[in-house]
GROMACS .gro file of N, CA, C and O in nm:
model
  500
    1MET      N    1   1.183  23.642  19.685
    1MET     CA    2   1.069  23.585  19.752
    1MET      C    3   1.070  23.630  19.898
    1MET      O    4   1.169  23.618  19.968
    2SER      N    5   0.959  23.684  19.945
    2SER     CA    6   0.953  23.737  20.081
    2SER      C    7   0.915  23.628  20.182
    2SER      O    8   0.857  23.526  20.145
    3ARG      N    9   0.951  23.655  20.307
    3ARG     CA   10   0.918  23.563  20.415
    3ARG      C   11   0.769  23.572  20.449
    3ARG      O   12   0.705  23.672  20.424
    4HIS      N   13   0.718  23.467  20.512
    4HIS     CA   14   0.583  23.471  20.564
    4HIS      C   15   0.581  23.561  20.686
    4HIS      O   16   0.677  23.563  20.763
    5LYS      N   17   0.473  23.635  20.705
    5LYS     CA   18   0.460  23.722  20.821
    5LYS      C   19   0.442  23.638  20.947
    5LYS      O   20   0.363  23.544  20.949
    6LYS      N   21   0.514  23.674  21.052
    6LYS     CA   22   0.494  23.611  21.181
    6LYS      C   23   0.361  23.660  21.237
    6LYS      O   24   0.335  23.781  21.237
    7PRO      N   25   0.273  23.570  21.281
    7PRO     CA   26   0.144  23.616  21.335
    7PRO      C   27   0.163  23.708  21.455
    7PRO      O   28   0.245  23.683  21.542
    8ARG      N   29   0.087  23.816  21.456
    8ARG     CA   30   0.090  23.911  21.566
    8ARG      C   31  -0.019  23.874  21.666
    8ARG      O   32  -0.124  23.824  21.628
    9CYS      N   33   0.005  23.899  21.793
    9CYS     CA   34  -0.095  23.870  21.897
    9CYS      C   35  -0.194  23.985  21.905
    9CYS      O   36  -0.154  24.100  21.926
   10VAL      N   37  -0.320  23.954  21.890
   10VAL     CA   38  -0.428  24.052  21.899
   10VAL      C   39  -0.517  24.009  22.015
   10VAL      O   40  -0.560  23.894  22.020
   11SER      N   41  -0.543  24.100  22.109
   11SER     CA   42  -0.622  24.062  22.226
   11SER      C   43  -0.757  24.133  22.232
   11SER      O   44  -0.830  24.119  22.329
   12HIS      N   45  -0.792  24.209  22.128
   12HIS     CA   46  -0.921  24.278  22.128
   12HIS      C   47  -0.978  24.276  21.987
   12HIS      O   48  -0.911  24.317  21.892
   13MET      N   49  -1.099  24.227  21.975
   13MET     CA   50  -1.168  24.230  21.846
   13MET      C   51  -1.263  24.349  21.846
   13MET      O   52  -1.336  24.371  21.943
   14PRO      N   53  -1.263  24.427  21.738
   14PRO     CA   54  -1.350  24.545  21.734
   14PRO      C   55  -1.498  24.506  21.728
   14PRO      O   56  -1.534  24.405  21.668
   15ASN      N   57  -1.581  24.586  21.793
   15ASN     CA   58  -1.726  24.564  21.790
   15ASN      C   59  -1.785  24.597  21.654
   15ASN      O   60  -1.882  24.536  21.611
   16CYS      N   61  -1.728  24.695  21.589
   16CYS     CA   62  -1.776  24.740  21.459
   16CYS      C   63  -1.661  24.730  21.360
   16CYS      O   64  -1.549  24.773  21.390
   17THR      N   65  -1.684  24.673  21.245
   17THR     CA   66  -1.575  24.651  21.149
   17THR      C   67  -1.591  24.730  21.020
   17THR      O   68  -1.516  24.709  20.924
   18TYR      N   69  -1.685  24.823  21.015
   18TYR     CA   70  -1.703  24.902  20.895
   18TYR      C   71  -1.748  25.043  20.931
   18TYR      O   72  -1.840  25.061  21.012
   19PHE      N   73  -1.681  25.142  20.874
   19PHE     CA   74  -1.716  25.282  20.896
   19PHE      C   75  -1.720  25.352  20.761
   19PHE      O   76  -1.641  25.322  20.672
   20LYS      N   77  -1.813  25.447  20.749
   20LYS     CA   78  -1.822  25.525  20.626
   20LYS      C   79  -1.877  25.663  20.656
   20LYS      O   80  -1.943  25.683  20.759
   21PRO      N   81  -1.849  25.759  20.569
   21PRO     CA   82  -1.905  25.893  20.589
   21PRO      C   83  -2.058  25.889  20.579
   21PRO      O   84  -2.114  25.815  20.499
   22ALA      N   85  -2.123  25.967  20.662
   22ALA     CA   86  -2.270  25.973  20.661
   22ALA      C   87  -2.318  26.039  20.532
   22ALA      O   88  -2.256  26.131  20.480
   23GLY      N   89  -2.431  25.992  20.483
   23GLY     CA   90  -2.497  26.055  20.370
   23GLY      C   91  -2.444  26.020  20.232
   23GLY      O   92  -2.493  26.072  20.133
   24ILE      N   93  -2.344  25.935  20.225
   24ILE     CA   94  -2.290  25.894  20.095
   24ILE      C   95  -2.311  25.744  20.080
   24ILE      O   96  -2.270  25.667  20.167
   25PRO      N   97  -2.373  25.700  19.972
   25PRO     CA   98  -2.394  25.556  19.953
   25PRO      C   99  -2.261  25.482  19.946
   25PRO      O  100  -2.162  25.532  19.890
   26THR      N  101  -2.260  25.362  19.999
   26THR     CA  102  -2.138  25.281  20.004
   26THR      C  103  -2.079  25.258  19.865
   26THR      O  104  -1.958  25.261  19.849
   27TYR      N  105  -2.165  25.237  19.765
   27TYR     CA  106  -2.115  25.207  19.631
   27TYR      C  107  -2.041  25.324  19.568
   27TYR      O  108  -1.968  25.307  19.472
   28GLU      N  109  -2.056  25.445  19.623
   28GLU     CA  110  -1.986  25.562  19.570
   28GLU      C  111  -1.851  25.585  19.638
   28GLU      O  112  -1.777  25.674  19.598
   29LEU      N  113  -1.819  25.507  19.740
   29LEU     CA  114  -1.698  25.531  19.820
   29LEU      C  115  -1.586  25.435  19.784
   29LEU      O  116  -1.609  25.317  19.758
   30ASP      N  117  -1.465  25.487  19.787
   30ASP     CA  118  -1.347  25.401  19.783
   30ASP      C  119  -1.329  25.345  19.923
   30ASP      O  120  -1.362  25.409  20.022
   31GLU      N  121  -1.274  25.223  19.931
   31GLU     CA  122  -1.262  25.155  20.059
   31GLU      C  123  -1.114  25.134  20.095
   31GLU      O  124  -1.033  25.101  20.010
   32VAL      N  125  -1.083  25.154  20.223
   32VAL     CA  126  -0.950  25.126  20.277
   32VAL      C  127  -0.967  25.011  20.376
   32VAL      O  128  -1.059  25.013  20.458
   33VAL      N  129  -0.877  24.912  20.368
   33VAL     CA  130  -0.883  24.797  20.460
   33VAL      C  131  -0.774  24.812  20.565
   33VAL      O  132  -0.656  24.825  20.533
   34LEU      N  133  -0.816  24.814  20.691
   34LEU     CA  134  -0.726  24.820  20.805
   34LEU      C  135  -0.719  24.679  20.863
   34LEU      O  136  -0.821  24.622  20.903
   35GLN      N  137  -0.598  24.620  20.864
   35GLN     CA  138  -0.584  24.485  20.915
   35GLN      C  139  -0.598  24.484  21.067
   35GLN      O  140  -0.576  24.584  21.134
   36LEU      N  141  -0.636  24.368  21.122
   36LEU     CA  142  -0.660  24.359  21.266
   36LEU      C  143  -0.536  24.391  21.349
   36LEU      O  144  -0.547  24.451  21.455
   37GLU      N  145  -0.417  24.354  21.301
   37GLU     CA  146  -0.298  24.388  21.379
   37GLU      C  147  -0.270  24.538  21.375
   37GLU      O  148  -0.216  24.595  21.469
   38GLU      N  149  -0.311  24.606  21.267
   38GLU     CA  150  -0.299  24.753  21.262
   38GLU      C  151  -0.396  24.818  21.359
   38GLU      O  152  -0.361  24.914  21.429
   39MET      N  153  -0.516  24.763  21.368
   39MET     CA  154  -0.614  24.813  21.465
   39MET      C  155  -0.563  24.793  21.608
   39MET      O  156  -0.578  24.881  21.693
   40GLU      N  157  -0.503  24.677  21.635
   40GLU     CA  158  -0.448  24.649  21.768
   40GLU      C  159  -0.335  24.746  21.802
   40GLU      O  160  -0.326  24.794  21.914
   41ALA      N  161  -0.251  24.778  21.704
   41ALA     CA  162  -0.143  24.874  21.727
   41ALA      C  163  -0.199  25.012  21.763
   41ALA      O  164  -0.152  25.076  21.857
   42LEU      N  165  -0.303  25.056  21.693
   42LEU     CA  166  -0.368  25.183  21.726
   42LEU      C  167  -0.430  25.179  21.865
   42LEU      O  168  -0.419  25.276  21.942
   43ARG      N  169  -0.492  25.069  21.899
   43ARG     CA  170  -0.556  25.056  22.031
   43ARG      C  171  -0.453  25.064  22.142
   43ARG      O  172  -0.470  25.139  22.239
   44LEU      N  173  -0.345  24.989  22.129
   44LEU     CA  174  -0.245  24.985  22.235
   44LEU      C  175  -0.172  25.119  22.250
   44LEU      O  176  -0.156  25.168  22.362
   45LYS      N  177  -0.130  25.178  22.139
   45LYS     CA  178  -0.049  25.300  22.146
   45LYS      C  179  -0.133  25.425  22.165
   45LYS      O  180  -0.109  25.504  22.255
   46ASP      N  181  -0.235  25.443  22.081
   46ASP     CA  182  -0.309  25.569  22.081
   46ASP      C  183  -0.425  25.571  22.179
   46ASP      O  184  -0.454  25.676  22.236
   47LEU      N  185  -0.491  25.459  22.200
   47LEU     CA  186  -0.604  25.457  22.293
   47LEU      C  187  -0.559  25.432  22.436
   47LEU      O  188  -0.596  25.507  22.527
   48LEU      N  189  -0.477  25.330  22.457
   48LEU     CA  190  -0.430  25.299  22.593
   48LEU      C  191  -0.308  25.380  22.633
   48LEU      O  192  -0.275  25.389  22.751
   49GLY      N  193  -0.236  25.436  22.536
   49GLY     CA  194  -0.121  25.521  22.565
   49GLY      C  195   0.002  25.447  22.614
   49GLY      O  196   0.084  25.504  22.686
   50LEU      N  197   0.018  25.321  22.576
   50LEU     CA  198   0.133  25.244  22.620
   50LEU      C  199   0.259  25.284  22.543
   50LEU      O  200   0.251  25.337  22.432
   51GLU      N  201   0.374  25.258  22.602
   51GLU     CA  202   0.502  25.280  22.534
   51GLU      C  203   0.515  25.178  22.421
   51GLU      O  204   0.466  25.066  22.432
   52GLN      N  205   0.587  25.215  22.315
   52GLN     CA  206   0.599  25.126  22.200
   52GLN      C  207   0.660  24.992  22.236
   52GLN      O  208   0.619  24.889  22.183
   53VAL      N  209   0.757  24.991  22.325
   53VAL     CA  210   0.821  24.864  22.360
   53VAL      C  211   0.720  24.772  22.428
   53VAL      O  212   0.719  24.651  22.402
   54ASN      N  213   0.633  24.824  22.513
   54ASN     CA  214   0.529  24.743  22.577
   54ASN      C  215   0.425  24.694  22.476
   54ASN      O  216   0.378  24.581  22.485
   55CYS      N  217   0.392  24.781  22.381
   55CYS     CA  218   0.299  24.741  22.275
   55CYS      C  219   0.357  24.625  22.194
   55CYS      O  220   0.287  24.527  22.164
   56ALA      N  221   0.484  24.637  22.160
   56ALA     CA  222   0.549  24.534  22.080
   56ALA      C  223   0.554  24.401  22.155
   56ALA      O  224   0.528  24.295  22.097
   57VAL      N  225   0.583  24.406  22.285
   57VAL     CA  226   0.586  24.284  22.367
   57VAL      C  227   0.448  24.219  22.368
   57VAL      O  228   0.436  24.098  22.350
   58GLN      N  229   0.343  24.298  22.386
   58GLN     CA  230   0.207  24.242  22.389
   58GLN      C  231   0.169  24.179  22.256
   58GLN      O  232   0.095  24.081  22.254
   59MET      N  233   0.218  24.234  22.147
   59MET     CA  234   0.184  24.179  22.016
   59MET      C  235   0.281  24.070  21.972
   59MET      O  236   0.261  24.008  21.868
   60GLY      N  237   0.387  24.046  22.049
   60GLY     CA  238   0.482  23.941  22.017
   60GLY      C  239   0.571  23.971  21.898
   60GLY      O  240   0.608  23.881  21.823
   61ILE      N  241   0.604  24.100  21.879
   61ILE     CA  242   0.687  24.142  21.766
   61ILE      C  243   0.796  24.237  21.816
   61ILE      O  244   0.794  24.279  21.932
   62SER      N  245   0.889  24.271  21.727
   62SER     CA  246   0.995  24.365  21.765
   62SER      C  247   0.941  24.508  21.765
   62SER      O  248   0.838  24.537  21.703
   63ARG      N  249   1.012  24.598  21.832
   63ARG     CA  250   0.970  24.737  21.836
   63ARG      C  251   0.972  24.801  21.697
   63ARG      O  252   0.877  24.872  21.660
   64PRO      N  253   1.075  24.776  21.613
   64PRO     CA  254   1.072  24.833  21.478
   64PRO      C  255   0.953  24.782  21.394
   64PRO      O  256   0.894  24.858  21.317
   65THR      N  257   0.918  24.655  21.410
   65THR     CA  258   0.803  24.601  21.338
   65THR      C  259   0.675  24.668  21.387
   65THR      O  260   0.588  24.704  21.308
   66PHE      N  261   0.664  24.687  21.519
   66PHE     CA  262   0.548  24.757  21.573
   66PHE      C  263   0.539  24.897  21.515
   66PHE      O  264   0.431  24.942  21.475
   67GLN      N  265   0.652  24.966  21.507
   67GLN     CA  266   0.654  25.103  21.453
   67GLN      C  267   0.604  25.104  21.308
   67GLN      O  268   0.525  25.191  21.270
   68ARG      N  269   0.648  25.008  21.227
   68ARG     CA  270   0.603  25.002  21.087
   68ARG      C  271   0.452  24.978  21.078
   68ARG      O  272   0.383  25.040  20.997
   69ILE      N  273   0.402  24.888  21.161
   69ILE     CA  274   0.258  24.860  21.162
   69ILE      C  275   0.180  24.984  21.203
   69ILE      O  276   0.078  25.019  21.143
   70LEU      N  277   0.227  25.053  21.307
   70LEU     CA  278   0.159  25.173  21.357
   70LEU      C  279   0.158  25.285  21.253
   70LEU      O  280   0.055  25.349  21.231
   71VAL      N  281   0.270  25.307  21.186
   71VAL     CA  282   0.278  25.411  21.083
   71VAL      C  283   0.179  25.381  20.970
   71VAL      O  284   0.107  25.471  20.923
   72GLU      N  285   0.173  25.256  20.927
   72GLU     CA  286   0.081  25.219  20.819
   72GLU      C  287  -0.065  25.235  20.864
   72GLU      O  288  -0.149  25.283  20.788
   73ALA      N  289  -0.096  25.197  20.987
   73ALA     CA  290  -0.233  25.211  21.039
   73ALA      C  291  -0.274  25.358  21.045
   73ALA      O  292  -0.385  25.394  21.004
   74ARG      N  293  -0.185  25.443  21.094
   74ARG     CA  294  -0.216  25.586  21.103
   74ARG      C  295  -0.232  25.647  20.964
   74ARG      O  296  -0.318  25.733  20.942
   75ARG      N  297  -0.151  25.602  20.867
   75ARG     CA  298  -0.164  25.652  20.730
   75ARG      C  299  -0.301  25.617  20.672
   75ARG      O  300  -0.368  25.700  20.610
   76LYS      N  301  -0.345  25.494  20.696
   76LYS     CA  302  -0.475  25.450  20.645
   76LYS      C  303  -0.590  25.528  20.709
   76LYS      O  304  -0.683  25.569  20.639
   77VAL      N  305  -0.584  25.549  20.839
   77VAL     CA  306  -0.689  25.625  20.907
   77VAL      C  307  -0.692  25.769  20.856
   77VAL      O  308  -0.799  25.826  20.832
   78ALA      N  309  -0.575  25.829  20.837
   78ALA     CA  310  -0.568  25.965  20.784
   78ALA      C  311  -0.627  25.971  20.643
   78ALA      O  312  -0.700  26.065  20.611
   79GLU      N  313  -0.598  25.871  20.560
   79GLU     CA  314  -0.653  25.866  20.425
   79GLU      C  315  -0.806  25.861  20.428
   79GLU      O  316  -0.873  25.931  20.352
   80VAL      N  317  -0.860  25.782  20.518
   80VAL     CA  318  -1.006  25.771  20.531
   80VAL      C  319  -1.066  25.906  20.573
   80VAL      O  320  -1.165  25.951  20.516
   81LEU      N  321  -1.005  25.970  20.672
   81LEU     CA  322  -1.060  26.096  20.722
   81LEU      C  323  -1.044  26.211  20.623
   81LEU      O  324  -1.136  26.289  20.601
   82VAL      N  325  -0.928  26.222  20.562
   82VAL     CA  326  -0.900  26.335  20.472
   82VAL      C  327  -0.976  26.323  20.341
   82VAL      O  328  -1.032  26.421  20.291
   83TYR      N  329  -0.983  26.204  20.283
   83TYR     CA  330  -1.045  26.187  20.153
   83TYR      C  331  -1.187  26.132  20.159
   83TYR      O  332  -1.248  26.106  20.055
   84GLY      N  333  -1.243  26.113  20.278
   84GLY     CA  334  -1.381  26.069  20.290
   84GLY      C  335  -1.406  25.929  20.236
   84GLY      O  336  -1.508  25.904  20.171
   85LYS      N  337  -1.315  25.837  20.263
   85LYS     CA  338  -1.330  25.699  20.217
   85LYS      C  339  -1.396  25.616  20.327
   85LYS      O  340  -1.406  25.659  20.441
   86SER      N  341  -1.437  25.495  20.291
   86SER     CA  342  -1.489  25.403  20.392
   86SER      C  343  -1.375  25.319  20.447
   86SER      O  344  -1.272  25.303  20.382
   87LEU      N  345  -1.394  25.266  20.567
   87LEU     CA  346  -1.291  25.187  20.634
   87LEU      C  347  -1.348  25.051  20.672
   87LEU      O  348  -1.451  25.042  20.741
   88ARG      N  349  -1.281  24.945  20.627
   88ARG     CA  350  -1.317  24.808  20.664
   88ARG      C  351  -1.203  24.752  20.749
   88ARG      O  352  -1.087  24.764  20.713
   89ILE      N  353  -1.237  24.690  20.862
   89ILE     CA  354  -1.138  24.629  20.950
   89ILE      C  355  -1.150  24.478  20.935
   89ILE      O  356  -1.253  24.420  20.971
   90GLU      N  357  -1.045  24.416  20.880
   90GLU     CA  358  -1.049  24.272  20.858
   90GLU      C  359  -0.912  24.220  20.819
   90GLU      O  360  -0.826  24.295  20.774
   91GLY      N  361  -0.893  24.090  20.835
   91GLY     CA  362  -0.776  24.022  20.784
   91GLY      C  363  -0.647  24.051  20.858
   91GLY      O  364  -0.646  24.111  20.965
   92GLY      N  365  -0.539  24.004  20.799
   92GLY     CA  366  -0.407  24.024  20.856
   92GLY      C  367  -0.349  23.893  20.905
   92GLY      O  368  -0.411  23.787  20.899
   93ALA      N  369  -0.226  23.901  20.955
   93ALA     CA  370  -0.156  23.785  21.010
   93ALA      C  371  -0.157  23.797  21.161
   93ALA      O  372  -0.074  23.866  21.218
   94TYR      N  373  -0.253  23.733  21.227
   94TYR     CA  374  -0.267  23.750  21.371
   94TYR      C  375  -0.314  23.622  21.438
   94TYR      O  376  -0.372  23.535  21.374
   95ASN      N  377  -0.288  23.614  21.567
   95ASN     CA  378  -0.343  23.511  21.655
   95ASN      C  379  -0.425  23.584  21.760
   95ASN      O  380  -0.374  23.679  21.821
   96PHE      N  381  -0.548  23.540  21.782
   96PHE     CA  382  -0.632  23.605  21.882
   96PHE      C  383  -0.603  23.547  22.019
   96PHE      O  384  -0.607  23.425  22.038
   97LYS      N  385  -0.570  23.632  22.113
   97LYS     CA  386  -0.542  23.591  22.251
   97LYS      C  387  -0.654  23.643  22.339
   97LYS      O  388  -0.680  23.763  22.343
   98GLN      N  389  -0.719  23.553  22.409
   98GLN     CA  390  -0.828  23.594  22.498
   98GLN      C  391  -0.803  23.542  22.638
   98GLN      O  392  -0.719  23.457  22.660
   99ASN      N  393  -0.878  23.595  22.733
   99ASN     CA  394  -0.870  23.555  22.873
   99ASN      C  395  -0.729  23.570  22.929
   99ASN      O  396  -0.679  23.482  22.996
  100GLN      N  397  -0.664  23.681  22.898
  100GLN     CA  398  -0.532  23.707  22.952
  100GLN      C  399  -0.541  23.808  23.065
  100GLN      O  400  -0.631  23.890  23.070
  101LEU      N  401  -0.444  23.800  23.156
  101LEU     CA  402  -0.438  23.896  23.266
  101LEU      C  403  -0.388  24.030  23.215
  101LEU      O  404  -0.293  24.037  23.139
  102VAL      N  405  -0.454  24.137  23.259
  102VAL     CA  406  -0.416  24.272  23.221
  102VAL      C  407  -0.392  24.351  23.348
  102VAL      O  408  -0.473  24.348  23.441
  103CYS      N  409  -0.280  24.423  23.354
  103CYS     CA  410  -0.250  24.508  23.469
  103CYS      C  411  -0.355  24.619  23.476
  103CYS      O  412  -0.378  24.689  23.377
  104PRO      N  413  -0.421  24.639  23.591
  104PRO     CA  414  -0.523  24.743  23.601
  104PRO      C  415  -0.464  24.884  23.596
  104PRO      O  416  -0.535  24.978  23.563
  105ASN      N  417  -0.335  24.898  23.624
  105ASN     CA  418  -0.273  25.031  23.625
  105ASN      C  419  -0.223  25.073  23.487
  105ASN      O  420  -0.256  25.181  23.440
  106CYS      N  421  -0.141  24.988  23.423
  106CYS     CA  422  -0.078  25.029  23.297
  106CYS      C  423  -0.131  24.955  23.175
  106CYS      O  424  -0.086  24.978  23.064
  107LYS      N  425  -0.225  24.862  23.193
  107LYS     CA  426  -0.298  24.795  23.086
  107LYS      C  427  -0.215  24.704  22.997
  107LYS      O  428  -0.253  24.675  22.886
  108ILE      N  429  -0.099  24.655  23.045
  108ILE     CA  430  -0.022  24.561  22.963
  108ILE      C  431  -0.065  24.418  22.996
  108ILE      O  432  -0.113  24.390  23.105
  109LEU      N  433  -0.046  24.328  22.899
  109LEU     CA  434  -0.078  24.188  22.921
  109LEU      C  435   0.028  24.124  23.009
  109LEU      O  436   0.146  24.155  22.998
  110LEU      N  437  -0.014  24.034  23.095
  110LEU     CA  438   0.077  23.969  23.189
  110LEU      C  439   0.070  23.818  23.172
  110LEU      O  440  -0.034  23.763  23.137
  111ALA      N  441   0.180  23.753  23.201
  111ALA     CA  442   0.182  23.607  23.202
  111ALA      C  443   0.102  23.558  23.322
  111ALA      O  444   0.101  23.623  23.427
  112PRO      N  445   0.032  23.443  23.310
  112PRO     CA  446  -0.051  23.393  23.421
  112PRO      C  447   0.027  23.370  23.550
  112PRO      O  448  -0.030  23.381  23.658
  113GLU      N  449   0.157  23.340  23.540
  113GLU     CA  450   0.234  23.313  23.661
  113GLU      C  451   0.280  23.439  23.734
  113GLU      O  452   0.337  23.431  23.842
  114ASN      N  453   0.257  23.558  23.677
  114ASN     CA  454   0.299  23.681  23.742
  114ASN      C  455   0.211  23.714  23.862
  114ASN      O  456   0.089  23.704  23.855
  115ASN      N  457   0.274  23.756  23.971
  115ASN     CA  458   0.201  23.804  24.089
  115ASN      C  459   0.185  23.954  24.086
  115ASN      O  460   0.103  24.010  24.158
  116GLY      N  461   0.266  24.020  24.007
  116GLY     CA  462   0.261  24.165  23.996
  116GLY      C  463   0.303  24.206  23.856
  116GLY      O  464   0.349  24.126  23.776
  117CYS      N  465   0.287  24.334  23.830
  117CYS     CA  466   0.322  24.387  23.698
  117CYS      C  467   0.469  24.427  23.696
  117CYS      O  468   0.511  24.510  23.777
  118PRO      N  469   0.548  24.373  23.602
  118PRO     CA  470   0.688  24.411  23.594
  118PRO      C  471   0.709  24.552  23.541
  118PRO      O  472   0.813  24.612  23.559
  119ASN      N  473   0.606  24.609  23.477
  119ASN     CA  474   0.616  24.742  23.419
  119ASN      C  475   0.598  24.852  23.525
  119ASN      O  476   0.677  24.944  23.535
  120CYS      N  477   0.494  24.840  23.609
  120CYS     CA  478   0.464  24.945  23.707
  120CYS      C  479   0.475  24.894  23.852
  120CYS      O  480   0.445  24.968  23.944
  121ASN      N  481   0.515  24.769  23.869
  121ASN     CA  482   0.527  24.706  24.001
  121ASN      C  483   0.395  24.702  24.077
  121ASN      O  484   0.394  24.695  24.199
  122GLY      N  485   0.285  24.708  24.005
  122GLY     CA  486   0.152  24.700  24.068
  122GLY      C  487   0.116  24.558  24.105
  122GLY      O  488   0.157  24.463  24.040
  123ARG      N  489   0.041  24.542  24.210
  123ARG     CA  490  -0.008  24.411  24.253
  123ARG      C  491  -0.138  24.379  24.180
  123ARG      O  492  -0.221  24.466  24.157
  124LEU      N  493  -0.154  24.254  24.143
  124LEU     CA  494  -0.277  24.211  24.079
  124LEU      C  495  -0.382  24.179  24.183
  124LEU      O  496  -0.352  24.132  24.291
  125LYS      N  497  -0.506  24.205  24.145
  125LYS     CA  498  -0.616  24.180  24.239
  125LYS      C  499  -0.655  24.034  24.238
  125LYS      O  500  -0.642  23.964  24.147
   0.00000   0.00000   0.00000
């Protein structure tokens, strides 16, 4: 019997949750589901370019767990692109975190009591 997944912290909800190849009806496509924590891992690592350890801290998980989530997310995106499948973004084990302080320099989440960023030593505005 496996353990329950610890909820991951997600701080960004996607504007669009469904993608498909143009010109092919949806009913003809196989669908891949990308969980919200997988989307968050892609956003933090590939879009914002943060180090894995910083990504893991922001999501409230260990670095090896972050790596596993990231590998699975990249595999799913590659499957969609290579085989022309549709992609649905939904579900997963996550807690949505909003209204958090973000360092303007390195884009990591900060605790409200921080006066500066511990990652880049930047001052908050």
